[in-house]
Short mmCIF file of C-alpha atoms and ligand atoms in Angstrom, two decimals:
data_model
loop_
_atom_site.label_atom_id
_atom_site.label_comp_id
_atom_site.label_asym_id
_atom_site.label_seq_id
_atom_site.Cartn_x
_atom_site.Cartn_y
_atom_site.Cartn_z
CA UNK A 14 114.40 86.30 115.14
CA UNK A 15 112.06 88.76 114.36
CA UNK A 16 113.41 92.48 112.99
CA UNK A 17 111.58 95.87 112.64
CA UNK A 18 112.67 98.73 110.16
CA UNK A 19 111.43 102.30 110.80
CA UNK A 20 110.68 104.06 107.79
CA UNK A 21 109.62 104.36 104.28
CA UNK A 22 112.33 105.30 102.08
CA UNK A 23 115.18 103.37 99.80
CA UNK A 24 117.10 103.22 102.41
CA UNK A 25 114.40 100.75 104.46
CA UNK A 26 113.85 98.77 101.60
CA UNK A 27 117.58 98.34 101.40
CA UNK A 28 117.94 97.48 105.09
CA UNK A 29 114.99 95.64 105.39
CA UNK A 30 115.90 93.18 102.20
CA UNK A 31 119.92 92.84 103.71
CA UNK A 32 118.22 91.61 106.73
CA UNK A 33 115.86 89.27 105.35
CA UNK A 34 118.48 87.29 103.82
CA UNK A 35 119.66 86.34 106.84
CA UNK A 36 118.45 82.60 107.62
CA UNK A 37 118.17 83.10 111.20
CA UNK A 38 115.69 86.05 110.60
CA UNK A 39 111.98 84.85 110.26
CA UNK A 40 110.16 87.90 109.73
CA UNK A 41 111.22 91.24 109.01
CA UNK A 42 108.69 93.88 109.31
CA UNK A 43 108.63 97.54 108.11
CA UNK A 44 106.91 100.60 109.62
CA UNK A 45 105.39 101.88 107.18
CA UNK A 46 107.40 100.30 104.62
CA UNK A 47 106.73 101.05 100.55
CA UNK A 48 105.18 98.78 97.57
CA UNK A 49 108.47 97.60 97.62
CA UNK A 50 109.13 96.46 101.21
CA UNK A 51 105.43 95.09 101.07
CA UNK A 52 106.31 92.60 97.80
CA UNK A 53 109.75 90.65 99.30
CA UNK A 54 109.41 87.55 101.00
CA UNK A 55 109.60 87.38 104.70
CA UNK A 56 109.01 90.88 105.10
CA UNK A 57 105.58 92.58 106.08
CA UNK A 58 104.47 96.23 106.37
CA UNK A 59 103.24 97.38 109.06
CA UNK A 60 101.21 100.93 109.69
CA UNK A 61 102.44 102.45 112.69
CA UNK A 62 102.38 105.93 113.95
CA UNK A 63 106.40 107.15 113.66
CA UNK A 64 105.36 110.43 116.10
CA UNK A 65 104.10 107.83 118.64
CA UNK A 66 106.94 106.27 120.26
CA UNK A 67 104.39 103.94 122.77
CA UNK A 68 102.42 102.67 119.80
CA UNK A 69 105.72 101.13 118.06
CA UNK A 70 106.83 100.01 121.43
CA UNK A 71 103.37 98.19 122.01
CA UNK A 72 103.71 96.96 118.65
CA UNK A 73 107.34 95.41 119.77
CA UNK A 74 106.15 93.55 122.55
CA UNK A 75 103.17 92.19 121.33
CA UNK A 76 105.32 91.03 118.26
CA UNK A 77 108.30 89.92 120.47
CA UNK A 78 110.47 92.26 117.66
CA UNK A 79 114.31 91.26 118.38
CA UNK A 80 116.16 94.29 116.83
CA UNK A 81 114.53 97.65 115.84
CA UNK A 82 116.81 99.51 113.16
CA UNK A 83 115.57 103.07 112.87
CA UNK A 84 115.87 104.33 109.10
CA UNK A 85 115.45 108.16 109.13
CA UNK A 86 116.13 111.14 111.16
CA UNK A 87 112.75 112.68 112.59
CA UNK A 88 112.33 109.47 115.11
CA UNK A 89 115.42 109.48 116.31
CA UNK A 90 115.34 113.67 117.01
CA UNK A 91 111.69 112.53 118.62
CA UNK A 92 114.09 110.26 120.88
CA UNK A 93 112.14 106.88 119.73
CA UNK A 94 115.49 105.08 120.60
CA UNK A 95 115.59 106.46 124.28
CA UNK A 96 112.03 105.19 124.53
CA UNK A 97 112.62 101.98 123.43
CA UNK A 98 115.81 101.11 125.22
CA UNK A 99 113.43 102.32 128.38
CA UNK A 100 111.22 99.38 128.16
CA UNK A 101 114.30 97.05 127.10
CA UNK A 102 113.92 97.06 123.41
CA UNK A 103 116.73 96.42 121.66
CA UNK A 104 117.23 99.18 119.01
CA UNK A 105 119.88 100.25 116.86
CA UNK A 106 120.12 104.30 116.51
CA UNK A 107 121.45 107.08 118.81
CA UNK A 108 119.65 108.51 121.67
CA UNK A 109 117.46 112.18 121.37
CA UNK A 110 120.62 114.10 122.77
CA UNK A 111 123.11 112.52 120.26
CA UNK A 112 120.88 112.83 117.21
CA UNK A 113 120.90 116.76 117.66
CA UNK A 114 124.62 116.74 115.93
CA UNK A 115 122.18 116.12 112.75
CA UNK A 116 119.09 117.60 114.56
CA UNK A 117 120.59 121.12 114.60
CA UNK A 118 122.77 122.55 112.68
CA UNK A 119 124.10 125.02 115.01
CA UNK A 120 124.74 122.21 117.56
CA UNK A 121 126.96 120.45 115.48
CA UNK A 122 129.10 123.53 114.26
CA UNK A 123 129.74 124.71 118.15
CA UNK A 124 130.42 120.80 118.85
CA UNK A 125 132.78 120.71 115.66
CA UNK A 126 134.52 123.90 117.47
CA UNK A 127 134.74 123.03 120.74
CA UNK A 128 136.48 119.28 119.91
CA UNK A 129 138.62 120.86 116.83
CA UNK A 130 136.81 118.88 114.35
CA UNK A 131 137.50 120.72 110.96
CA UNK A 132 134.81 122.53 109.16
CA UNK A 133 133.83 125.50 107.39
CA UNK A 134 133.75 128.96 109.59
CA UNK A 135 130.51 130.03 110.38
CA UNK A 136 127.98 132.03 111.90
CA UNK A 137 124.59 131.15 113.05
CA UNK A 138 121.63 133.38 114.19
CA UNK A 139 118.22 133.46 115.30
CA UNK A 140 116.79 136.62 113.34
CA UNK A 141 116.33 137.91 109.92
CA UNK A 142 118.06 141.60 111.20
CA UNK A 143 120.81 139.97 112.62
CA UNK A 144 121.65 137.89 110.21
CA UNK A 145 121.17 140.06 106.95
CA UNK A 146 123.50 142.33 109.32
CA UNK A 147 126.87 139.50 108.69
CA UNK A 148 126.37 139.51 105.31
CA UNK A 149 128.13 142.68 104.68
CA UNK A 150 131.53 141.16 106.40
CA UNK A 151 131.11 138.00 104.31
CA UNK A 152 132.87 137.10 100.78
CA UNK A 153 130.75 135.02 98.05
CA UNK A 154 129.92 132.10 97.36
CA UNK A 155 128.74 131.53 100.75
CA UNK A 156 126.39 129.01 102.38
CA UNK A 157 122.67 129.50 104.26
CA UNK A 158 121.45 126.73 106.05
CA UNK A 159 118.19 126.33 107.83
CA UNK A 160 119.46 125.00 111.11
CA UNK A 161 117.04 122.27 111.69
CA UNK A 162 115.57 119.43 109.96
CA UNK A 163 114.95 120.08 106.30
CA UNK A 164 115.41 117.10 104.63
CA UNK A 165 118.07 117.69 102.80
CA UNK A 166 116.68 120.55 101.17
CA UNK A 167 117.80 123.08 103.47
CA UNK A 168 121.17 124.63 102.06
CA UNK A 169 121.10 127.10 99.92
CA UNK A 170 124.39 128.47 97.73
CA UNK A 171 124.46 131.76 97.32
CA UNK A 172 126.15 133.18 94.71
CA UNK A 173 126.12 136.89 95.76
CA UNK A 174 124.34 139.32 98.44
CA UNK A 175 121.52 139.66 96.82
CA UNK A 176 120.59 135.93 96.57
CA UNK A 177 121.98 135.47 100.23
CA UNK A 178 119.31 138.12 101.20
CA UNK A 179 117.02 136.54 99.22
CA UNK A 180 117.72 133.16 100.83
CA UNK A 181 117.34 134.28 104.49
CA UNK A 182 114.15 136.03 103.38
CA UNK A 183 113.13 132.79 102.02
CA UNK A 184 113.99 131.03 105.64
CA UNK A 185 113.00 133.90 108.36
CA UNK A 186 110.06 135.48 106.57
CA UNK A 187 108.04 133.20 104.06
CA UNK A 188 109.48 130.41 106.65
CA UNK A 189 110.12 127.85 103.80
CA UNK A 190 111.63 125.58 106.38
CA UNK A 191 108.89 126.11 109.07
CA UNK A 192 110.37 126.01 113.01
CA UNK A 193 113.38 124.33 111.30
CA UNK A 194 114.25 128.00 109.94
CA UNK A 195 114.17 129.50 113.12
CA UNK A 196 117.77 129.68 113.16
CA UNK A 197 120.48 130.02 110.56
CA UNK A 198 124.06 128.95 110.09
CA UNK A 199 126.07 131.06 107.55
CA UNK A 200 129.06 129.80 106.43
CA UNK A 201 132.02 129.84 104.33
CA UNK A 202 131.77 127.85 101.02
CA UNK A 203 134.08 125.15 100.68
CA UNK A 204 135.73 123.74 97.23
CA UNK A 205 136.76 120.19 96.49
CA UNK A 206 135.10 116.46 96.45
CA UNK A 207 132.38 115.06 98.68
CA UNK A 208 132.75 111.65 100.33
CA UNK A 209 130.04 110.06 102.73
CA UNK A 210 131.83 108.57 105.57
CA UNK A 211 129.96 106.21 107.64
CA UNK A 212 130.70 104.15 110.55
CA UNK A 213 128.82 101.80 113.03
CA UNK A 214 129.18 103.04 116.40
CA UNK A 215 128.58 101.89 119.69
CA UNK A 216 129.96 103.81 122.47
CA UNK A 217 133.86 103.84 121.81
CA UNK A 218 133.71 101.06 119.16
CA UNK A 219 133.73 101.96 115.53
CA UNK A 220 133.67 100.19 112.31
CA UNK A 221 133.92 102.11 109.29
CA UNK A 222 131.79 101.24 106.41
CA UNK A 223 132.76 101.06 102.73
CA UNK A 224 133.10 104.46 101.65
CA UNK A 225 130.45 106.05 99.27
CA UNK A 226 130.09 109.43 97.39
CA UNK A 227 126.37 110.79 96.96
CA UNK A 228 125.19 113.41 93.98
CA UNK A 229 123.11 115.91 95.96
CA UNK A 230 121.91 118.42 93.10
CA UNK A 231 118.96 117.82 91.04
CA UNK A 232 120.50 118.48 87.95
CA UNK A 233 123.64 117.06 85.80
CA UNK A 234 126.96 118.70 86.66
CA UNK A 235 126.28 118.82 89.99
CA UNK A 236 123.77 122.13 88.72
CA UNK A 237 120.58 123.54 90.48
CA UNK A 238 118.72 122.76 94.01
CA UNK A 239 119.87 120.36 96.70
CA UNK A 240 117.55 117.02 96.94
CA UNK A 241 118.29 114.13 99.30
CA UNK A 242 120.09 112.41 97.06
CA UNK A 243 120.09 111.54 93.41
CA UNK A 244 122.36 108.60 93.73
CA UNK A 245 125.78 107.02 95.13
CA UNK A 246 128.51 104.81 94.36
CA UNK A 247 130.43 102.49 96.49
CA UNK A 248 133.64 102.63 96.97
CA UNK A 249 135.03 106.45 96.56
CA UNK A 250 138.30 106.31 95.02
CA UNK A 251 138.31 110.30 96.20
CA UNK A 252 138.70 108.37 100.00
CA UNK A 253 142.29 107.08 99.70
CA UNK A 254 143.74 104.88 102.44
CA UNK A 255 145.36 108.19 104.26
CA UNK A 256 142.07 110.33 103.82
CA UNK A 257 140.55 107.40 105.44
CA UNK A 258 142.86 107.36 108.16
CA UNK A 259 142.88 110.84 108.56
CA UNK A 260 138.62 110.99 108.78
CA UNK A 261 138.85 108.63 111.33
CA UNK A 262 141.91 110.21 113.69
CA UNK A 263 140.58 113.87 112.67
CA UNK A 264 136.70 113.27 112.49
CA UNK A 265 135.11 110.32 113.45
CA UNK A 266 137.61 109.20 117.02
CA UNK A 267 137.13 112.93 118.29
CA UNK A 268 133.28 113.27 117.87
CA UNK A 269 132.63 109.46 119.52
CA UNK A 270 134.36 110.86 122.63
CA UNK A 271 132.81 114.00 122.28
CA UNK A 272 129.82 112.93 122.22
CA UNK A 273 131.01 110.55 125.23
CA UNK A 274 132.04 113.84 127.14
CA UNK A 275 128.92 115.82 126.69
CA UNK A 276 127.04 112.74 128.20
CA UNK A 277 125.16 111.46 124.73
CA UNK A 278 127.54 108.25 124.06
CA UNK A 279 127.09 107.10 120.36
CA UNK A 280 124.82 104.22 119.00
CA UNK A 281 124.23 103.44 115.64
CA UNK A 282 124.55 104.84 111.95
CA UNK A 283 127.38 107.86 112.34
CA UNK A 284 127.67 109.81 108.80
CA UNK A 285 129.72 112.60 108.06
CA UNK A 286 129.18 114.65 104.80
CA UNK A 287 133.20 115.55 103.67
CA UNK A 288 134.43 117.98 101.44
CA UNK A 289 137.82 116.82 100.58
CA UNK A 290 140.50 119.32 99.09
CA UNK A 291 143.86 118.25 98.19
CA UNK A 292 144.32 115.99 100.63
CA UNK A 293 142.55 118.19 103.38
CA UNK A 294 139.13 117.66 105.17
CA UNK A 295 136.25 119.06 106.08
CA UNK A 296 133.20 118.38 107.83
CA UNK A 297 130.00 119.62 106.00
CA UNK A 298 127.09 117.69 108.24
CA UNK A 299 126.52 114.82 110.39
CA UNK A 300 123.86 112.53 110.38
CA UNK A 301 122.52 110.34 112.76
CA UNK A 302 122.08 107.75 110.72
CA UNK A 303 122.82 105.98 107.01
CA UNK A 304 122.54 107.97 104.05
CA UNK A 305 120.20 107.35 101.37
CA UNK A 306 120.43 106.79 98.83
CA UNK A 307 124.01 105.62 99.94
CA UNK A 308 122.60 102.47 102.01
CA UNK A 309 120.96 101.28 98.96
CA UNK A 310 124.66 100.23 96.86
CA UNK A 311 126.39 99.74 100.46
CA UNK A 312 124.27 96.79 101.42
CA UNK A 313 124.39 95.39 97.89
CA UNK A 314 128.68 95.16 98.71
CA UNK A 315 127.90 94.11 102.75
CA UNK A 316 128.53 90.16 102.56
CA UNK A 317 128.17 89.53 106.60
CA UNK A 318 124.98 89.74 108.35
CA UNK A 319 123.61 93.38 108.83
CA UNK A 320 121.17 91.85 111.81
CA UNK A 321 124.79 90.67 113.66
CA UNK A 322 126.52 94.14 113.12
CA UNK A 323 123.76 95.74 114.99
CA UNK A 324 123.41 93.08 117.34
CA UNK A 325 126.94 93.08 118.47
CA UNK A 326 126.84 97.12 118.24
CA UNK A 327 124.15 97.21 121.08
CA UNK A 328 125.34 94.51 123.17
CA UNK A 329 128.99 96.58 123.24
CA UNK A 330 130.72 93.65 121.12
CA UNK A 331 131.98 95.51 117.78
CA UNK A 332 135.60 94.62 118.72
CA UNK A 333 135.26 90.98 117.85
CA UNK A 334 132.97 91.80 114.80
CA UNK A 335 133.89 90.87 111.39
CA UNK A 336 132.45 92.30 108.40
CA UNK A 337 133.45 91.42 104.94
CA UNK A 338 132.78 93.42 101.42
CA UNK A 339 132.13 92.06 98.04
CA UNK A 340 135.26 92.88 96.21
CA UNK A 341 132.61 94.43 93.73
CA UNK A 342 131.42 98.20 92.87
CA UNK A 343 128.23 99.34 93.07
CA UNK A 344 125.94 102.43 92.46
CA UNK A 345 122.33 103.40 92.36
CA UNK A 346 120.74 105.71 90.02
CA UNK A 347 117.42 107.53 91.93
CA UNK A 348 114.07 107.22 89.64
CA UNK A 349 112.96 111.10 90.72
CA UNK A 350 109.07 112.40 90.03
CA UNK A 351 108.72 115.27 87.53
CA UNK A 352 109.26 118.64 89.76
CA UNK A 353 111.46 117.04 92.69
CA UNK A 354 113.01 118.56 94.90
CA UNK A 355 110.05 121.42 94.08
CA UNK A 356 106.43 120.38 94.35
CA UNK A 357 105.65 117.07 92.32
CA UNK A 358 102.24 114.97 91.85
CA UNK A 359 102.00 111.68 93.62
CA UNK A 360 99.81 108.93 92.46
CA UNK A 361 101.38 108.57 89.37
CA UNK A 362 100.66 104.94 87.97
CA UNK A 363 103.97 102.86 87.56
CA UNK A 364 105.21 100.08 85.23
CA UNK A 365 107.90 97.59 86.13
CA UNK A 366 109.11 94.98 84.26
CA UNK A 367 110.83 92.65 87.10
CA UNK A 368 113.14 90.60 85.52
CA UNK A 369 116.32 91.93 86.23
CA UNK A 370 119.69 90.51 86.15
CA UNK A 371 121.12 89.15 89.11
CA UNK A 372 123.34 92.02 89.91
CA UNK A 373 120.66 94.34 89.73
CA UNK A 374 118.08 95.23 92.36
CA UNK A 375 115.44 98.13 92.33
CA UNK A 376 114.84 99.26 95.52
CA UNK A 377 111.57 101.24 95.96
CA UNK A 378 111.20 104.68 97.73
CA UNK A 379 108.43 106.51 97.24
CA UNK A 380 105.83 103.49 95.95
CA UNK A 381 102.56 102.67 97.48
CA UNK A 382 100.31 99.81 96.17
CA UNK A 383 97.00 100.36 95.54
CA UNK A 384 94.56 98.21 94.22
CA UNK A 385 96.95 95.83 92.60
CA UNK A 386 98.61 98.97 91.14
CA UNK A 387 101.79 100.51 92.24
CA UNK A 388 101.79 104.13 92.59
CA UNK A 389 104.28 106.96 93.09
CA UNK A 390 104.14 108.29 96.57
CA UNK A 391 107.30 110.60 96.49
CA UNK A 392 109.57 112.37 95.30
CA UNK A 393 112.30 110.03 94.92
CA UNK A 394 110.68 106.93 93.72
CA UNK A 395 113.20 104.36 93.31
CA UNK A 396 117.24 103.26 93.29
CA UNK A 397 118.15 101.25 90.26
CA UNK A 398 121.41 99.83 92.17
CA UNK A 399 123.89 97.22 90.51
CA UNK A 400 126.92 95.74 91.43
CA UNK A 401 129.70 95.39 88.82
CA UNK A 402 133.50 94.16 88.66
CA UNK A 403 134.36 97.85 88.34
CA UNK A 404 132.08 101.04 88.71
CA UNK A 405 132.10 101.17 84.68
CA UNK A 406 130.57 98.10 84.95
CA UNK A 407 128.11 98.81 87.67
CA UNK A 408 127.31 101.69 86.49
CA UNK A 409 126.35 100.15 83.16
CA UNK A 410 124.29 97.90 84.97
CA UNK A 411 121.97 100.14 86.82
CA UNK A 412 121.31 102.20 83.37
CA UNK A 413 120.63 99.61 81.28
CA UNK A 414 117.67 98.43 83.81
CA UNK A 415 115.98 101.58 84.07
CA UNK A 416 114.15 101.08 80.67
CA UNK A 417 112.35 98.08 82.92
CA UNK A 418 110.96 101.40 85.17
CA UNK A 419 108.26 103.91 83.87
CA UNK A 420 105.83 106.62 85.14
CA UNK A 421 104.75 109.78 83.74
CA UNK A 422 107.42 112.60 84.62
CA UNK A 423 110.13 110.21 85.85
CA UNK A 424 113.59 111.54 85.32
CA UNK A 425 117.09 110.93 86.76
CA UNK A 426 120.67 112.25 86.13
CA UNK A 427 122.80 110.50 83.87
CA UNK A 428 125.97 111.40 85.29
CA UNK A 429 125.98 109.27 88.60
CA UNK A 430 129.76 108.12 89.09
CA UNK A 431 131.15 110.48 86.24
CA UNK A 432 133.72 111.77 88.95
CA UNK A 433 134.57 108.09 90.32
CA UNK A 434 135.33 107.09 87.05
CA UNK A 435 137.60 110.00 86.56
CA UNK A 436 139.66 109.35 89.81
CA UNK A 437 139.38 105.82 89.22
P1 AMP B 713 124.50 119.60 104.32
O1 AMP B 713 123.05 119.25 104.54
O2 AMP B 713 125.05 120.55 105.31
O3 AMP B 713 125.37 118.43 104.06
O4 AMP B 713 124.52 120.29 102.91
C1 AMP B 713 123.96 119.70 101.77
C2 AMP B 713 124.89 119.90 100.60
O5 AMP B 713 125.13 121.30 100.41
C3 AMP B 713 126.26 119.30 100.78
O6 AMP B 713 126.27 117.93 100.48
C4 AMP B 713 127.06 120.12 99.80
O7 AMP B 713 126.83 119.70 98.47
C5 AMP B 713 126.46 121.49 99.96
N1 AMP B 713 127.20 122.26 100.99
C6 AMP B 713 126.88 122.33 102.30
N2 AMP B 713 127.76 123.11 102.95
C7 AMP B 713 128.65 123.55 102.04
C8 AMP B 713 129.80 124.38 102.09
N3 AMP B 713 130.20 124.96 103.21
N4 AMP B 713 130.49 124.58 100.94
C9 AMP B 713 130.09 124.03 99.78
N5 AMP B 713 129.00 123.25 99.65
C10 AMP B 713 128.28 123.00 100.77
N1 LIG B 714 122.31 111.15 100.92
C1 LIG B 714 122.37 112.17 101.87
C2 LIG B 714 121.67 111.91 103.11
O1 LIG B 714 121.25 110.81 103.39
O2 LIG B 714 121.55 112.84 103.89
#
């Protein structure tokens, strides 16, 4: 069987190694992959043009590619999935019209309203005038968010009026967020504990993953701007067995049939962002597809086959599925480039000292190789992610390897997991 990965991130180098180790999987290849992706065995990067949907389905047939898994967001808003299922590809990730519950922002908060999924009350508007207008009804904090695609770095906290005015300055008129400024949701600010929630999906049929929590300021304490993701930690003791039940009778059940009822039935990756709040829920975001860098400790825990989950997703067949979890913890610490989320230099020349312990895997991110050399490419550059008998454990694991990683301006917080230890 022959696999293809979309994508260039941790994430793909987690998926693309979790599939790999299946036996039954010959060749696993990733478009456009990192120096990471490019150095495992059985698995081959390929260059491929993500905004050209008929070049990577060309590239399918001609490479008689079994299962596409599609890593990150912009493909699957560019409907990649709907083109591929048109000339009978088999590929795991939701369809153009689904993907807009992460696509826009303003979508998914009128969705959220209309099938009483709870969330934080909002506003959203499509003008600077308008919008500076609702500020004076609105208490502070509060939250700005550039209703489109912003990759991750499109939410901005605002303290009081004068940084909320600032903020939709920032969007409307220097357009930091290009076309995916063009609208804004305002909202109210929630307090409490994230949680990623993510589930496979295929139509009506829904297995949760393990749970994860992800760290998405730059700086310790949770302090300063948002970034994709500084790192994660699997399982979140903040997602006890009746917040779990509750996210899927309150969250997850309603927006699969939903989705069903505005015509854009569900397959693939389904994430929810939670803020959870003595014992209550809320829904911050969806995305379309897994987190990163919360893929990279999930698939260290994922025992079964990740090729068979997504099989038996597409072919309707999640009922009979089994998955199984190591009974372990894990976490990953994110290697970040000197400046990220801000502007940061690429091509920064990177030493790695391989020999890890067994419960220890780097996954790459932003890494190209060039001329025998790896280079940073990005501004998140690696996971460190470790398993452990307890997150303590795993946690120590993933710091202690980090000394084996070095490039000029790396940095990365030191307080991943502080808050699963504490509810531990
Ligand atoms: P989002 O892309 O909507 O998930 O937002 C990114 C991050 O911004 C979230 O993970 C939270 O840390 C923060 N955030 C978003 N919305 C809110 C809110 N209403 N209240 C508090 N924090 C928020
Ligand atoms: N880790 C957050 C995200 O993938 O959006």
């Amino acid at each position: 069987m022959k696999v293809l990965i979309i994508g260039s991130g941790g994430r793909e180098h987690a998926l693309a190694w979790k599939c790999s180790v299946d036996d039954f999987v010959k060749k696993v290849f990733v478009a456009p992959g990192n120096a990471g992706t490019g150095s495992e065995k059985k698995i081959e990067n390929v260059f491929l043009d993500l905004n050209k949907n008929d070049e990577i389905a060309s590239f399918c047939i001609s490479n008689n590619i079994d299962l596409v898994i599609i890593g990150p967001e912009d493909p699957l808003v560019n409907g990649l999935s709907d083109y591929l299922q048109s000339k009978d590809i088999k590929v795991f990730g939701p369809s153009k019209g689904a993907s807009q519950l992460e696509g826009s922002k303003t979508f998914a908060k009128d969705f959220f309203l209309k099938y009483g999924i709870p969330t934080a009350k909002y506003r959203s508007f499509d003008n600077y005038q308008d919008s500076v207008d609702h500020l004076k009804t609105i208490s502070y904090p509060s939250v700005i968010k550039a209703d489109g695609l912003a990759a991750g770095k499109g939410v901005i906290i605002c303290e009081d009026h004068n940084a909320a005015k600032d903020a939709l300055e920032y969007i409307f008129e220097t357009k930091a967020f290009g076309d995916a400024g063009n609208r804004v949701v305002i909202e109210d600010f929630l307090e409490g504990e994230e949680a990623s929630f993510i589930a496979v999906v295929s139509n009506d049929q829904i297995i949760p993953l393990a749970t994860s929590q992800d760290h998405k300021a730059v700086g310790e304490g949770d302090t300063g701007l948002n970034t994709g993701g500084m790192g994660a930690y699997s399982p979140a003791p903040v997602v006890t067995d009746e917040i779990h039940d509750k996210v899927m009778n309150e969250v997850m059940l309603p927006t699969m049939k939903g989705l069903k009822s505005e015509g854009f039935p569900y397959l693939g990756f389904l994430y929810a962002g939670l803020m959870i709040n003595n014992g209550e829920i809320k829904v911050l975001e969806f995305n379309c597809r897994f987190g990163d860098p919360e893929t990279q400790p999930i698939m260290l825990r994922l025992e079964s086959s990740l090729t068979k989950l997504c099989l038996d997703a597409i072919d309707n067949n999640l009922g009979s599925h089994e998955i199984k979890w190591s009974k372990m913890h894990s976490c990953g610490v994110v290697l970040a480039s000197g400046g990220y989320p801000k502007q940061h230099t690429n091509g920064m020349r990177i030493s790695i000292d391989n020999n890890f312990d067994a419960n220890v895997k780097l996954f790459h991110a932003g890494t190209k190789k060039e001329n025998e050399e790896i280079l940073t490419s990005g501004g998140r550059v690696f996971c460190m992610t470790a398993l452990g008998e307890n997150l303590e454990i795993a946690l120590k694991n993933a710091y202690n390897s980090i000394p084996n990683v070095s490039f000029d301006g790396m940095f990365y917080r030191s307080d991943i997991g502080k808050k699963g230890l504490q509810n531990d």
